[in-house]
Amino acid sequence: MTDALTRALAQRDWLLADGATGTNLFNMGLQSGDAPEFWNENEPDKIRALYRGAVDAGSDLFLTNSFGANASRLKLHDAGHRAYELSKLAAELGREIADASGREVIVAGSVGPTGEIMGAAGSLSHERAVEMFEETANGLKDGGADVLWVETISAPEEYMAAAEAFANAGMPWCGTMSFDTAGRTMMGMTSADMVKMVEGLPNPPIGFGANCGVGASDLLRTVLGFVAQGTERPIIAKGNAGIPKYHEGHIHYDGTPALMAEYALMARNSGARIIGGCCGTMPDHLSAMRAALETHEPGPRPTLEQITEALGGFSSESDGTDGEGPTRERKNKRRRTS
């Protein structure tokens, strides 16, 4: 029997994922420095509202409020021993909302980075990383998640540890990395590097891709980098809703629903099959993205010039796949937000 995400991908050319978790929760009253995962227990109605907002806006899948539900991150709040419990609660609330939706909605168990450094430069061992990821994975599995979804990863070692943990848990999974420094992750991975890593895993993901990073333009350039490697695995695009700006004590993203609708169409035309938003993406953005994807026929793959014309300039000249490191800033910084 195939899993829910694989079935959905077999039936549809594209799926709409969800938007931001943090941005929406901050709007509900979450304070900077608080652990969002505690709200699974203390503010369950707000977490239900988070999930329901994505579902009502048309998302085919949403991520659970468990991004930081691992022992390493939770120990900063004296709750390292609660990773399984809080992950299970996140998935249970998600299952409740998905099952009440009247249609098939996929609950994706969010798994964020540990916050520690692996490899020669770090102190986190592969074995300990696998153990932590597996604890979170089992909580999400037992809570009713359909698929596990590791996101915002920078280091290949951490991505591979998550893959091993998910195999141990016996769960299908997806995984995205964050490309934010001249088309590279913080640890230097390019889009081409990621494809090579993913295809070489003994337990490869159903789909892979990019989330967060700099802005929508950079993310689509990364998607084009994935496609250029010839992968046939479904690609995920979850770009931020514009650029963050600090205003009256809060971070706001300048991407309008119209901008995100255009981004969604370009993401599909670039080769992504699972399309959503990341930081700053609200239900009104998702509704506009859904409407655009449903009412526009697929078009040709956009050029880099067309992407910058529609969504704004790239943050760097190179995306790293040409062998160049961080290079001079691009001159085209214009961003259309209406």
mmCIF file of C-alpha atoms in Angstrom:
data_model
loop_
_atom_site.group_PDB
_atom_site.id
_atom_site.type_symbol
_atom_site.label_atom_id
_atom_site.label_comp_id
_atom_site.label_asym_id
_atom_site.label_seq_id
_atom_site.Cartn_x
_atom_site.Cartn_y
_atom_site.Cartn_z
ATOM 1 C CA MET A 1 0.000 0.000 0.000
ATOM 2 C CA THR A 2 1.455 3.347 -1.039
ATOM 3 C CA ASP A 3 1.619 6.331 1.261
ATOM 4 C CA ALA A 4 -0.730 9.317 1.000
ATOM 5 C CA LEU A 5 1.817 11.667 -0.559
ATOM 6 C CA THR A 6 2.883 9.208 -3.245
ATOM 7 C CA ARG A 7 -0.768 8.585 -4.115
ATOM 8 C CA ALA A 8 -1.459 12.307 -4.368
ATOM 9 C CA LEU A 9 1.551 12.885 -6.600
ATOM 10 C CA ALA A 10 0.397 10.059 -8.881
ATOM 11 C CA GLN A 11 -2.982 11.750 -9.296
ATOM 12 C CA ARG A 12 -1.954 15.398 -9.606
ATOM 13 C CA ASP A 13 0.660 17.381 -11.501
ATOM 14 C CA TRP A 14 1.178 19.725 -8.542
ATOM 15 C CA LEU A 15 0.321 19.936 -4.861
ATOM 16 C CA LEU A 16 -0.027 23.081 -2.782
ATOM 17 C CA ALA A 17 1.861 22.935 0.497
ATOM 18 C CA ASP A 18 1.368 25.326 3.406
ATOM 19 C CA GLY A 19 2.936 28.635 4.405
ATOM 20 C CA ALA A 20 4.765 29.961 7.419
ATOM 21 C CA THR A 21 4.517 28.483 10.888
ATOM 22 C CA GLY A 22 6.472 31.083 12.856
ATOM 23 C CA THR A 23 4.978 34.150 11.179
ATOM 24 C CA ASN A 24 1.436 32.935 11.777
ATOM 25 C CA LEU A 25 2.137 31.989 15.402
ATOM 26 C CA PHE A 26 3.784 35.333 16.151
ATOM 27 C CA ASN A 27 0.636 36.977 14.835
ATOM 28 C CA MET A 28 -1.304 34.849 17.338
ATOM 29 C CA GLY A 29 0.807 36.049 20.249
ATOM 30 C CA LEU A 30 3.876 33.825 20.362
ATOM 31 C CA GLN A 31 6.793 35.775 21.829
ATOM 32 C CA SER A 32 10.350 35.791 20.535
ATOM 33 C CA GLY A 33 12.390 33.182 22.366
ATOM 34 C CA ASP A 34 9.392 31.031 23.254
ATOM 35 C CA ALA A 35 9.274 27.405 22.105
ATOM 36 C CA PRO A 36 6.331 27.118 19.666
ATOM 37 C CA GLU A 37 6.067 23.407 20.433
ATOM 38 C CA PHE A 38 4.780 24.148 23.945
ATOM 39 C CA TRP A 39 1.655 25.550 22.314
ATOM 40 C CA ASN A 40 0.759 22.023 21.187
ATOM 41 C CA GLU A 41 -0.071 21.439 24.836
ATOM 42 C CA ASN A 42 -0.847 24.917 26.206
ATOM 43 C CA GLU A 43 -2.599 26.564 23.226
ATOM 44 C CA PRO A 44 -4.002 23.709 21.138
ATOM 45 C CA ASP A 45 -6.792 25.849 19.672
ATOM 46 C CA LYS A 46 -4.225 28.226 18.205
ATOM 47 C CA ILE A 47 -2.356 25.320 16.632
ATOM 48 C CA ARG A 48 -5.634 24.020 15.238
ATOM 49 C CA ALA A 49 -6.237 27.504 13.807
ATOM 50 C CA LEU A 50 -2.740 27.468 12.243
ATOM 51 C CA TYR A 51 -3.434 24.178 10.498
ATOM 52 C CA ARG A 52 -6.991 25.094 9.557
ATOM 53 C CA GLY A 53 -5.804 28.350 7.985
ATOM 54 C CA ALA A 54 -3.683 26.418 5.501
ATOM 55 C CA VAL A 55 -6.396 23.850 4.788
ATOM 56 C CA ASP A 56 -9.089 26.488 4.267
ATOM 57 C CA ALA A 57 -6.757 28.370 1.906
ATOM 58 C CA GLY A 58 -6.474 25.262 -0.277
ATOM 59 C CA SER A 59 -3.309 23.517 0.879
ATOM 60 C CA ASP A 60 -3.078 19.839 -0.023
ATOM 61 C CA LEU A 61 -0.598 19.280 2.781
ATOM 62 C CA PHE A 62 0.579 21.146 5.849
ATOM 63 C CA LEU A 63 3.513 20.825 8.209
ATOM 64 C CA THR A 64 3.079 20.186 11.912
ATOM 65 C CA ASN A 65 4.198 22.531 14.687
ATOM 66 C CA SER A 66 7.210 20.393 15.556
ATOM 67 C CA PHE A 67 10.113 22.131 13.815
ATOM 68 C CA GLY A 68 12.082 22.460 17.061
ATOM 69 C CA ALA A 69 10.769 19.314 18.753
ATOM 70 C CA ASN A 70 14.085 17.579 19.165
ATOM 71 C CA ALA A 71 16.093 16.977 22.316
ATOM 72 C CA SER A 72 18.830 19.444 21.397
ATOM 73 C CA ARG A 73 16.559 22.429 20.786
ATOM 74 C CA LEU A 74 14.129 21.630 23.574
ATOM 75 C CA LYS A 75 16.898 21.351 26.154
ATOM 76 C CA LEU A 76 17.282 25.127 25.792
ATOM 77 C CA HIS A 77 13.858 25.293 27.440
ATOM 78 C CA ASP A 78 14.604 22.537 29.976
ATOM 79 C CA ALA A 79 12.401 20.169 27.983
ATOM 80 C CA GLY A 80 14.855 17.963 26.118
ATOM 81 C CA HIS A 81 13.107 14.886 27.518
ATOM 82 C CA ARG A 82 9.769 15.910 25.895
ATOM 83 C CA ALA A 83 10.699 15.614 22.204
ATOM 84 C CA TYR A 84 8.566 12.514 21.563
ATOM 85 C CA GLU A 85 5.599 13.829 23.530
ATOM 86 C CA LEU A 86 5.465 17.270 21.911
ATOM 87 C CA SER A 87 5.971 15.814 18.428
ATOM 88 C CA LYS A 88 3.115 13.377 18.977
ATOM 89 C CA LEU A 89 0.819 16.202 20.126
ATOM 90 C CA ALA A 90 1.692 18.250 17.031
ATOM 91 C CA ALA A 91 0.739 15.382 14.739
ATOM 92 C CA GLU A 92 -2.418 14.495 16.664
ATOM 93 C CA LEU A 93 -3.738 18.048 16.269
ATOM 94 C CA GLY A 94 -2.814 17.924 12.589
ATOM 95 C CA ARG A 95 -4.578 14.618 12.078
ATOM 96 C CA GLU A 96 -7.698 16.053 13.697
ATOM 97 C CA ILE A 97 -7.822 19.022 11.309
ATOM 98 C CA ALA A 98 -6.975 16.981 8.209
ATOM 99 C CA ASP A 99 -9.594 14.353 8.956
ATOM 100 C CA ALA A 100 -12.256 17.009 9.488
ATOM 101 C CA SER A 101 -11.496 18.781 6.196
ATOM 102 C CA GLY A 102 -13.798 16.714 4.001
ATOM 103 C CA ARG A 103 -11.005 15.946 1.528
ATOM 104 C CA GLU A 104 -7.657 14.188 1.606
ATOM 105 C CA VAL A 105 -5.142 16.511 3.246
ATOM 106 C CA ILE A 106 -1.662 15.219 4.013
ATOM 107 C CA VAL A 107 -0.178 15.763 7.473
ATOM 108 C CA ALA A 108 3.569 16.273 7.100
ATOM 109 C CA GLY A 109 5.541 15.930 10.306
ATOM 110 C CA SER A 110 7.979 18.832 10.417
ATOM 111 C CA VAL A 111 11.506 17.990 11.567
ATOM 112 C CA GLY A 112 13.926 20.904 11.866
ATOM 113 C CA PRO A 113 17.695 20.912 12.357
ATOM 114 C CA THR A 114 19.184 20.043 15.723
ATOM 115 C CA GLY A 115 20.912 23.404 16.050
ATOM 116 C CA GLU A 116 24.224 21.649 16.596
ATOM 117 C CA ILE A 117 27.151 21.234 14.198
ATOM 118 C CA MET A 118 28.110 17.865 12.759
ATOM 119 C CA GLY A 119 31.220 16.778 10.936
ATOM 120 C CA ALA A 120 34.835 17.630 11.642
ATOM 121 C CA ALA A 121 33.975 21.165 12.764
ATOM 122 C CA GLY A 122 31.273 20.103 15.216
ATOM 123 C CA SER A 123 30.613 18.063 18.317
ATOM 124 C CA LEU A 124 27.385 16.272 17.337
ATOM 125 C CA SER A 125 28.016 12.667 16.347
ATOM 126 C CA HIS A 126 26.142 10.888 13.595
ATOM 127 C CA GLU A 127 24.817 8.336 16.073
ATOM 128 C CA ARG A 128 23.433 10.988 18.428
ATOM 129 C CA ALA A 129 21.847 12.922 15.560
ATOM 130 C CA VAL A 130 20.111 9.770 14.307
ATOM 131 C CA GLU A 131 18.873 9.066 17.833
ATOM 132 C CA MET A 132 17.380 12.547 18.192
ATOM 133 C CA PHE A 133 15.753 12.544 14.777
ATOM 134 C CA GLU A 134 14.336 9.077 15.381
ATOM 135 C CA GLU A 135 12.742 10.182 18.664
ATOM 136 C CA THR A 136 10.982 13.054 16.902
ATOM 137 C CA ALA A 137 10.041 10.806 13.974
ATOM 138 C CA ASN A 138 8.441 8.216 16.243
ATOM 139 C CA GLY A 139 6.395 10.883 18.001
ATOM 140 C CA LEU A 140 5.113 12.212 14.692
ATOM 141 C CA LYS A 141 4.421 8.703 13.418
ATOM 142 C CA ASP A 142 2.480 7.732 16.538
ATOM 143 C CA GLY A 143 0.555 11.011 16.366
ATOM 144 C CA GLY A 144 -0.740 10.193 12.894
ATOM 145 C CA ALA A 145 1.542 12.036 10.457
ATOM 146 C CA ASP A 146 1.357 10.719 6.887
ATOM 147 C CA VAL A 147 4.907 11.646 5.980
ATOM 148 C CA LEU A 148 7.980 13.077 7.703
ATOM 149 C CA TRP A 149 9.381 16.351 6.411
ATOM 150 C CA VAL A 150 12.859 17.492 7.383
ATOM 151 C CA GLU A 151 13.400 21.144 6.474
ATOM 152 C CA THR A 152 15.805 24.100 6.606
ATOM 153 C CA ILE A 153 18.853 21.834 6.715
ATOM 154 C CA SER A 154 22.295 23.240 5.853
ATOM 155 C CA ALA A 155 24.695 20.333 6.395
ATOM 156 C CA PRO A 156 24.714 17.132 4.334
ATOM 157 C CA GLU A 157 25.681 15.148 7.438
ATOM 158 C CA GLU A 158 22.481 16.238 9.178
ATOM 159 C CA TYR A 159 20.312 15.471 6.144
ATOM 160 C CA MET A 160 21.792 11.969 5.936
ATOM 161 C CA ALA A 161 21.305 11.398 9.671
ATOM 162 C CA ALA A 162 17.631 12.332 9.311
ATOM 163 C CA ALA A 163 17.256 9.931 6.386
ATOM 164 C CA GLU A 164 18.669 7.085 8.458
ATOM 165 C CA ALA A 165 16.409 7.943 11.392
ATOM 166 C CA PHE A 166 13.323 7.975 9.178
ATOM 167 C CA ALA A 167 14.256 4.566 7.781
ATOM 168 C CA ASN A 168 14.530 3.271 11.346
ATOM 169 C CA ALA A 169 11.078 4.706 12.067
ATOM 170 C CA GLY A 170 9.680 3.063 8.936
ATOM 171 C CA MET A 171 8.203 6.299 7.574
ATOM 172 C CA PRO A 172 8.138 7.888 4.100
ATOM 173 C CA TRP A 173 9.758 11.288 4.034
ATOM 174 C CA CYS A 174 10.643 14.466 2.179
ATOM 175 C CA GLY A 175 13.517 16.825 2.821
ATOM 176 C CA THR A 176 14.474 20.391 1.968
ATOM 177 C CA MET A 177 17.612 22.410 2.508
ATOM 178 C CA SER A 178 17.982 26.171 2.832
ATOM 179 C CA PHE A 179 20.164 27.871 0.221
ATOM 180 C CA ASP A 180 21.022 31.368 1.339
ATOM 181 C CA THR A 181 24.643 32.261 0.561
ATOM 182 C CA ALA A 182 25.306 32.700 -3.152
ATOM 183 C CA GLY A 183 23.086 29.743 -3.970
ATOM 184 C CA ARG A 184 24.685 27.574 -1.319
ATOM 185 C CA THR A 185 23.593 26.327 2.068
ATOM 186 C CA MET A 186 25.370 27.724 5.101
ATOM 187 C CA MET A 187 27.658 24.680 4.963
ATOM 188 C CA GLY A 188 28.491 25.194 1.286
ATOM 189 C CA MET A 189 26.132 22.758 -0.491
ATOM 190 C CA THR A 190 24.930 23.738 -3.977
ATOM 191 C CA SER A 191 21.770 22.527 -5.696
ATOM 192 C CA ALA A 192 23.876 20.107 -7.758
ATOM 193 C CA ASP A 193 25.491 18.758 -4.582
ATOM 194 C CA MET A 194 22.082 18.140 -3.057
ATOM 195 C CA VAL A 195 20.794 16.147 -6.024
ATOM 196 C CA LYS A 196 23.893 13.960 -5.953
ATOM 197 C CA MET A 197 23.473 13.376 -2.217
ATOM 198 C CA VAL A 198 19.747 12.621 -2.431
ATOM 199 C CA GLU A 199 20.103 10.151 -5.285
ATOM 200 C CA GLY A 200 22.867 8.343 -3.425
ATOM 201 C CA LEU A 201 20.907 7.756 -0.220
ATOM 202 C CA PRO A 202 19.918 4.168 0.624
ATOM 203 C CA ASN A 203 16.569 5.570 1.807
ATOM 204 C CA PRO A 204 15.894 8.463 -0.608
ATOM 205 C CA PRO A 205 13.020 10.884 -0.003
ATOM 206 C CA ILE A 206 9.769 10.913 -1.952
ATOM 207 C CA GLY A 207 10.524 14.519 -2.850
ATOM 208 C CA PHE A 208 13.282 17.001 -2.101
ATOM 209 C CA GLY A 209 13.928 20.663 -2.604
ATOM 210 C CA ALA A 210 14.512 24.035 -1.030
ATOM 211 C CA ASN A 211 12.799 26.166 1.563
ATOM 212 C CA CYS A 212 13.369 29.526 3.212
ATOM 213 C CA GLY A 213 16.716 31.055 2.141
ATOM 214 C CA VAL A 214 16.773 34.584 0.761
ATOM 215 C CA GLY A 215 13.801 35.277 -1.478
ATOM 216 C CA ALA A 216 11.584 33.760 -4.138
ATOM 217 C CA SER A 217 13.953 34.585 -7.003
ATOM 218 C CA ASP A 218 16.924 32.833 -5.411
ATOM 219 C CA LEU A 219 14.816 29.824 -4.526
ATOM 220 C CA LEU A 220 13.608 29.406 -8.109
ATOM 221 C CA ARG A 221 17.172 29.625 -9.372
ATOM 222 C CA THR A 222 17.940 26.754 -6.985
ATOM 223 C CA VAL A 223 14.973 24.776 -8.348
ATOM 224 C CA LEU A 224 16.339 25.264 -11.859
ATOM 225 C CA GLY A 225 19.654 23.972 -10.533
ATOM 226 C CA PHE A 226 17.951 20.783 -9.342
ATOM 227 C CA VAL A 227 16.239 20.298 -12.699
ATOM 228 C CA ALA A 228 19.497 20.778 -14.575
ATOM 229 C CA GLN A 229 20.859 17.624 -12.914
ATOM 230 C CA GLY A 230 18.211 15.501 -14.644
ATOM 231 C CA THR A 231 16.493 14.266 -11.497
ATOM 232 C CA GLU A 232 13.049 12.720 -11.919
ATOM 233 C CA ARG A 233 12.236 12.897 -8.201
ATOM 234 C CA PRO A 234 9.470 15.397 -7.268
ATOM 235 C CA ILE A 235 10.929 18.785 -6.413
ATOM 236 C CA ILE A 236 9.699 20.960 -3.541
ATOM 237 C CA ALA A 237 9.701 24.769 -3.585
ATOM 238 C CA LYS A 238 8.839 26.685 -0.402
ATOM 239 C CA GLY A 239 10.002 30.254 -0.831
ATOM 240 C CA ASN A 240 9.687 33.195 1.531
ATOM 241 C CA ALA A 241 6.984 35.779 0.904
ATOM 242 C CA GLY A 242 9.280 38.566 -0.162
ATOM 243 C CA ILE A 243 12.045 40.167 1.870
ATOM 244 C CA PRO A 244 11.903 40.665 5.668
ATOM 245 C CA LYS A 245 11.726 44.236 6.958
ATOM 246 C CA TYR A 246 11.760 45.418 10.554
ATOM 247 C CA HIS A 247 8.823 47.693 11.371
ATOM 248 C CA GLU A 248 7.533 48.832 14.762
ATOM 249 C CA GLY A 249 9.228 46.031 16.644
ATOM 250 C CA HIS A 250 8.212 43.221 14.314
ATOM 251 C CA ILE A 251 9.527 41.494 11.206
ATOM 252 C CA HIS A 252 7.258 41.850 8.174
ATOM 253 C CA TYR A 253 7.656 40.310 4.710
ATOM 254 C CA ASP A 254 6.906 42.505 1.716
ATOM 255 C CA GLY A 255 5.601 39.850 -0.677
ATOM 256 C CA THR A 256 1.980 40.385 -1.647
ATOM 257 C CA PRO A 257 -0.500 37.620 -2.538
ATOM 258 C CA ALA A 258 -0.124 38.675 -6.194
ATOM 259 C CA LEU A 259 3.656 38.261 -6.011
ATOM 260 C CA MET A 260 3.338 34.830 -4.412
ATOM 261 C CA ALA A 261 0.786 33.779 -7.033
ATOM 262 C CA GLU A 262 3.319 34.641 -9.721
ATOM 263 C CA TYR A 263 6.029 32.816 -7.788
ATOM 264 C CA ALA A 264 3.800 29.705 -7.596
ATOM 265 C CA LEU A 265 3.275 29.663 -11.355
ATOM 266 C CA MET A 266 6.986 30.146 -11.992
ATOM 267 C CA ALA A 267 7.823 27.414 -9.484
ATOM 268 C CA ARG A 268 5.582 24.977 -11.354
ATOM 269 C CA ASN A 269 7.021 26.009 -14.705
ATOM 270 C CA SER A 270 10.541 25.679 -13.287
ATOM 271 C CA GLY A 271 9.893 22.031 -12.442
ATOM 272 C CA ALA A 272 8.568 22.003 -8.865
ATOM 273 C CA ARG A 273 5.630 19.710 -8.109
ATOM 274 C CA ILE A 274 5.099 20.538 -4.424
ATOM 275 C CA ILE A 275 4.775 24.295 -4.057
ATOM 276 C CA GLY A 276 4.289 26.295 -0.893
ATOM 277 C CA GLY A 277 5.602 29.234 1.034
ATOM 278 C CA CYS A 278 7.930 29.726 3.950
ATOM 279 C CA CYS A 279 8.540 32.767 6.170
ATOM 280 C CA GLY A 280 5.889 35.464 5.808
ATOM 281 C CA THR A 281 3.465 33.283 3.836
ATOM 282 C CA MET A 282 -0.055 33.690 5.211
ATOM 283 C CA PRO A 283 -3.391 32.102 4.243
ATOM 284 C CA ASP A 284 -4.195 34.958 1.848
ATOM 285 C CA HIS A 285 -0.947 34.240 0.015
ATOM 286 C CA LEU A 286 -1.861 30.543 -0.189
ATOM 287 C CA SER A 287 -5.344 31.307 -1.512
ATOM 288 C CA ALA A 288 -3.851 33.430 -4.292
ATOM 289 C CA MET A 289 -1.308 30.714 -5.096
ATOM 290 C CA ARG A 290 -4.020 28.066 -5.302
ATOM 291 C CA ALA A 291 -6.186 30.206 -7.559
ATOM 292 C CA ALA A 292 -3.271 30.939 -9.876
ATOM 293 C CA LEU A 293 -2.238 27.293 -10.162
ATOM 294 C CA GLU A 294 -5.810 26.210 -10.876
ATOM 295 C CA THR A 295 -6.586 28.871 -13.482
ATOM 296 C CA HIS A 296 -3.344 29.062 -15.474
ATOM 297 C CA GLU A 297 -2.061 26.411 -17.831
ATOM 298 C CA PRO A 298 1.553 25.323 -17.417
ATOM 299 C CA GLY A 299 3.993 27.408 -19.402
ATOM 300 C CA PRO A 300 7.596 27.138 -20.580
ATOM 301 C CA ARG A 301 10.450 26.983 -18.119
ATOM 302 C CA PRO A 302 11.340 30.563 -17.151
ATOM 303 C CA THR A 303 14.741 32.026 -17.813
ATOM 304 C CA LEU A 304 16.762 33.685 -15.070
ATOM 305 C CA GLU A 305 15.983 37.027 -16.657
ATOM 306 C CA GLN A 306 12.247 36.346 -16.579
ATOM 307 C CA ILE A 307 12.460 35.362 -12.905
ATOM 308 C CA THR A 308 14.207 38.576 -11.924
ATOM 309 C CA GLU A 309 11.832 40.649 -14.033
ATOM 310 C CA ALA A 310 8.830 39.167 -12.238
ATOM 311 C CA LEU A 311 10.118 38.597 -8.708
ATOM 312 C CA GLY A 312 13.179 40.784 -8.234
ATOM 313 C CA GLY A 313 16.930 40.395 -8.532
ATOM 314 C CA PHE A 314 19.061 37.609 -7.126
ATOM 315 C CA SER A 315 21.078 38.203 -3.976
ATOM 316 C CA SER A 316 24.285 37.091 -5.699
ATOM 317 C CA GLU A 317 25.685 36.761 -9.199
ATOM 318 C CA SER A 318 26.409 33.029 -8.894
ATOM 319 C CA ASP A 319 24.365 30.134 -7.551
ATOM 320 C CA GLY A 320 27.508 28.093 -6.952
ATOM 321 C CA THR A 321 26.897 25.497 -9.655
ATOM 322 C CA ASP A 322 29.348 27.220 -11.981
ATOM 323 C CA GLY A 323 32.179 26.603 -9.544
ATOM 324 C CA GLU A 324 32.178 30.192 -8.360
ATOM 325 C CA GLY A 325 31.928 31.134 -4.724
ATOM 326 C CA PRO A 326 30.117 34.208 -3.403
ATOM 327 C CA THR A 327 30.581 36.949 -5.971
ATOM 328 C CA ARG A 328 29.586 40.531 -6.510
ATOM 329 C CA GLU A 329 26.041 41.659 -5.875
ATOM 330 C CA ARG A 330 23.696 41.693 -8.812
ATOM 331 C CA LYS A 331 22.717 45.176 -9.904
ATOM 332 C CA ASN A 332 19.088 44.242 -10.546
ATOM 333 C CA LYS A 333 17.535 44.559 -7.107
ATOM 334 C CA ARG A 334 14.099 45.718 -8.200
ATOM 335 C CA ARG A 335 11.235 43.777 -6.679
ATOM 336 C CA ARG A 336 7.672 44.008 -7.777
ATOM 337 C CA THR A 337 5.256 43.627 -4.854
ATOM 338 C CA SER A 338 1.885 44.320 -6.411
#
